[in-house]
Coordinates of C-alpha atoms and ligand atoms in Angstrom, one line a residue:
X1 CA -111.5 13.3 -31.4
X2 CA -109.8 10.5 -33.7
X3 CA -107.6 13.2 -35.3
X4 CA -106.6 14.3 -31.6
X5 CA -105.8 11.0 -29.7
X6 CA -103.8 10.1 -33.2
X7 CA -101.7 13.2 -32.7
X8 CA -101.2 12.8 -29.1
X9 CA -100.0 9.2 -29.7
X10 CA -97.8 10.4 -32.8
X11 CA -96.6 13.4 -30.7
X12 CA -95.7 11.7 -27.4
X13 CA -94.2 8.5 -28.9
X14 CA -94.3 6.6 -25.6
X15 CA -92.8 3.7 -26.8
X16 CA -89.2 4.9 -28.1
X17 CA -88.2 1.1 -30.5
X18 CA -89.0 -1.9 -31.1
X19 CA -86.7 -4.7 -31.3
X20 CA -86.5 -7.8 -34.0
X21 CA -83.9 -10.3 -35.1
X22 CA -83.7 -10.6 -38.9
X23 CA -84.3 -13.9 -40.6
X24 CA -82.0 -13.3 -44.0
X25 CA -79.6 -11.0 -45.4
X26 CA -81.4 -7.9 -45.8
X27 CA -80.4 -4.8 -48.2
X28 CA -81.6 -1.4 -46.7
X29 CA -80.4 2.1 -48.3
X30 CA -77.2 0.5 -48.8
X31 CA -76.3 -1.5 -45.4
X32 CA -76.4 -5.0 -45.5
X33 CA -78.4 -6.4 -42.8
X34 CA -77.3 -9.9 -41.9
X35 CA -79.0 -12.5 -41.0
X36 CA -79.2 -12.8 -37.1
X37 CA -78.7 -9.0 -36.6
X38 CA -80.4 -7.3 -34.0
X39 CA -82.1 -4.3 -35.0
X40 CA -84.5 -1.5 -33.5
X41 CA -87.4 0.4 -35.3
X42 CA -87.2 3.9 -33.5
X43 CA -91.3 4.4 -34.0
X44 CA -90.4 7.8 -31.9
X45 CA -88.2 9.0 -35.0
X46 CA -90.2 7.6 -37.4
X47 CA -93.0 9.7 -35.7
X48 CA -91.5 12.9 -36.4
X49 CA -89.9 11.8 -39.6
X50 CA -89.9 15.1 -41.9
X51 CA -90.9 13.1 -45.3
X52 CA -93.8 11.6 -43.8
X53 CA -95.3 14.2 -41.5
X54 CA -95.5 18.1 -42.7
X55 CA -94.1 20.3 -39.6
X56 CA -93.3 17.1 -37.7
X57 CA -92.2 19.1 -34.4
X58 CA -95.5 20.6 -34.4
X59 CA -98.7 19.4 -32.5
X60 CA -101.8 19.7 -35.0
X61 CA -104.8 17.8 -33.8
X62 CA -106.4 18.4 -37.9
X63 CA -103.3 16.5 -39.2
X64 CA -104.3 14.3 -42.2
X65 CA -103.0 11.6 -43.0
X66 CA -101.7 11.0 -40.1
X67 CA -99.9 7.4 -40.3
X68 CA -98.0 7.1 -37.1
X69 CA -96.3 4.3 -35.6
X70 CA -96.9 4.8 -32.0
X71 CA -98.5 1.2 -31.9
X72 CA -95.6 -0.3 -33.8
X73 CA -96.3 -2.1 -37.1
X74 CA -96.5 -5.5 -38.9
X75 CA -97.6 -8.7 -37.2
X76 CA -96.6 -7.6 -34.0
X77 CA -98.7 -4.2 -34.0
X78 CA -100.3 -3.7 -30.7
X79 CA -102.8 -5.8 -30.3
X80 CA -104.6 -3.5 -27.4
X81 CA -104.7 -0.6 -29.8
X82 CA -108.7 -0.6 -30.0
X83 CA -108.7 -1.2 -26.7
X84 CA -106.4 2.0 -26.0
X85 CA -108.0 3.7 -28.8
X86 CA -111.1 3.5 -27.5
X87 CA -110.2 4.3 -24.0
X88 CA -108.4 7.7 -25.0
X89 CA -111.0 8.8 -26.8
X90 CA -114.1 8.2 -23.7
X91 CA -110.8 9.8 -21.5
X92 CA -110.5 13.0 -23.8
X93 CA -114.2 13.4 -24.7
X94 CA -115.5 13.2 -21.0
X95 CA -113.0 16.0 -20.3
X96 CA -114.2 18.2 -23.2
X97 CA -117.9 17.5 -22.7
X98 CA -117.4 18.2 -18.8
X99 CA -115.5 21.2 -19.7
X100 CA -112.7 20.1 -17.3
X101 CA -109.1 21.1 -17.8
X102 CA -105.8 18.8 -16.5
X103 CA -103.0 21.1 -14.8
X104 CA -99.7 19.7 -14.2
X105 CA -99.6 20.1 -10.2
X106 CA -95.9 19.8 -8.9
X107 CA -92.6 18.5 -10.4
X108 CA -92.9 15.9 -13.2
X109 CA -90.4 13.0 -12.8
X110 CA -89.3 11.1 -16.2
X111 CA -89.1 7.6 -16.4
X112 CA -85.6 6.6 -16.8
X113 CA -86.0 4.8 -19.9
X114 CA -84.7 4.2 -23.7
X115 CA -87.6 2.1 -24.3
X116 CA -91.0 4.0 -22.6
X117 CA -90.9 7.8 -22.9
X118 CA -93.4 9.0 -20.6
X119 CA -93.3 10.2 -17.0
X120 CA -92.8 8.0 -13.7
X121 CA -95.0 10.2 -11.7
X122 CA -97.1 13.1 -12.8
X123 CA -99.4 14.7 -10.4
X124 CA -102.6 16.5 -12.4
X125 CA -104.9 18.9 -10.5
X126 CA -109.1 18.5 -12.6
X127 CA -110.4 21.9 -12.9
X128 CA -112.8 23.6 -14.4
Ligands
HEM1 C1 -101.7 4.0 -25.9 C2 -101.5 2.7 -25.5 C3 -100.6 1.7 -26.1 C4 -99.5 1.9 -26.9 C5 -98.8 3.2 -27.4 C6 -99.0 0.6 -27.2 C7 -97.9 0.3 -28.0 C8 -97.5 -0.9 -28.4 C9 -96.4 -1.2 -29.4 C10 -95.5 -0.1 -30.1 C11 -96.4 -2.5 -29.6 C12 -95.5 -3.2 -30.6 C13 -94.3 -4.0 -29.9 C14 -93.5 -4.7 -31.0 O1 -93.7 -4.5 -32.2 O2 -92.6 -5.4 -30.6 C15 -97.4 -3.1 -28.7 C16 -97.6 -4.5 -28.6 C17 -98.5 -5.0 -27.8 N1 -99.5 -4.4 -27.1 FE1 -99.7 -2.4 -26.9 N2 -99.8 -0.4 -26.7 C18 -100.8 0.3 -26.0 C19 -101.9 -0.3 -25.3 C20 -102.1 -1.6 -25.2 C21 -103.2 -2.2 -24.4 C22 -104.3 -1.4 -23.8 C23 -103.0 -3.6 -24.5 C24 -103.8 -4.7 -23.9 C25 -105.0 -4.6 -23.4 C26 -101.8 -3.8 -25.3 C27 -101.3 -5.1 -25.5 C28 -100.2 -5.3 -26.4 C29 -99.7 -6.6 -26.7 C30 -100.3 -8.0 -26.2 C31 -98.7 -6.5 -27.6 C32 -97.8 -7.6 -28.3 C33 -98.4 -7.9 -29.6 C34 -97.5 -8.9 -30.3 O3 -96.4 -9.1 -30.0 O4 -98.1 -9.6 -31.3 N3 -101.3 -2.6 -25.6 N4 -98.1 -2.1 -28.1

């Protein structure tokens, strides 16, 4: 189940950046970043970056290691991410132990949204 919810959250990237101001002149594959520049960490690229994950397009719940950024990183990581990761998993295992399936019932309608990638509304039908 750990190996599952960490793909899901790699896979679906819900949160597309993060945003920080830098503090000093900063030297990164040859750009300068200056002091005072504005810059975004793009966790969903990083998430599907092709040196760090092995078929990176492709959704394996066995992955390992599976170091994804979907909670951000540094001092700023997500401080509900227990909280979320233990929610997901009580979510996902009550649907495998009740043998229940989730169908998509009806259009799905996209959040318009640079910063949350995930739907607006999605209507799911519980069957079994
Ligand atoms: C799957 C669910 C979640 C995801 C993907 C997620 C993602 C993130 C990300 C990427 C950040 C970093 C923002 C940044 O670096 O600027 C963040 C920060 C934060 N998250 Fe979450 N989050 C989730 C659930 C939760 C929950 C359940 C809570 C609270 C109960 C929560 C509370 C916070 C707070 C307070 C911060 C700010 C931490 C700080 O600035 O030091 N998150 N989250």
């Amino acid at each position: 189940m750990d190996g599952a919810v960490n793909e899901i959250l790699r896979w679906a990237s819900t949160n597309c950046y993060v945003l920080r101001r830098c503090t000093r002149d900063f030297g990164l594959n040859g750009t300068t970043i200056k002091r005072g520049d504005l810059v975004t960490l793009w966790n969903v690229s990083a998430n599907r970056d092709q040196e760090v994950f092995r078929d990176p397009d492709a959704f394996d719940i066995l992955r390992t290691p599976n170091r994804h950024l979907a909670y951000g990183h540094g001092v700023h990581r997500c401080v509900g991410a227990p909280l979320a990761a233990m929610e997901l998993d009580l979510f996902f295992r009550q649907i495998v132990d009740r043998k229940l399936r989730l169908e998509v019932d009806g259009d799905v309608r996209w959040l318009r949204s640079n910063f949350i990638n995930g739907p607006a509304m999605l209507n799911v039908s519980v069957c079994r």
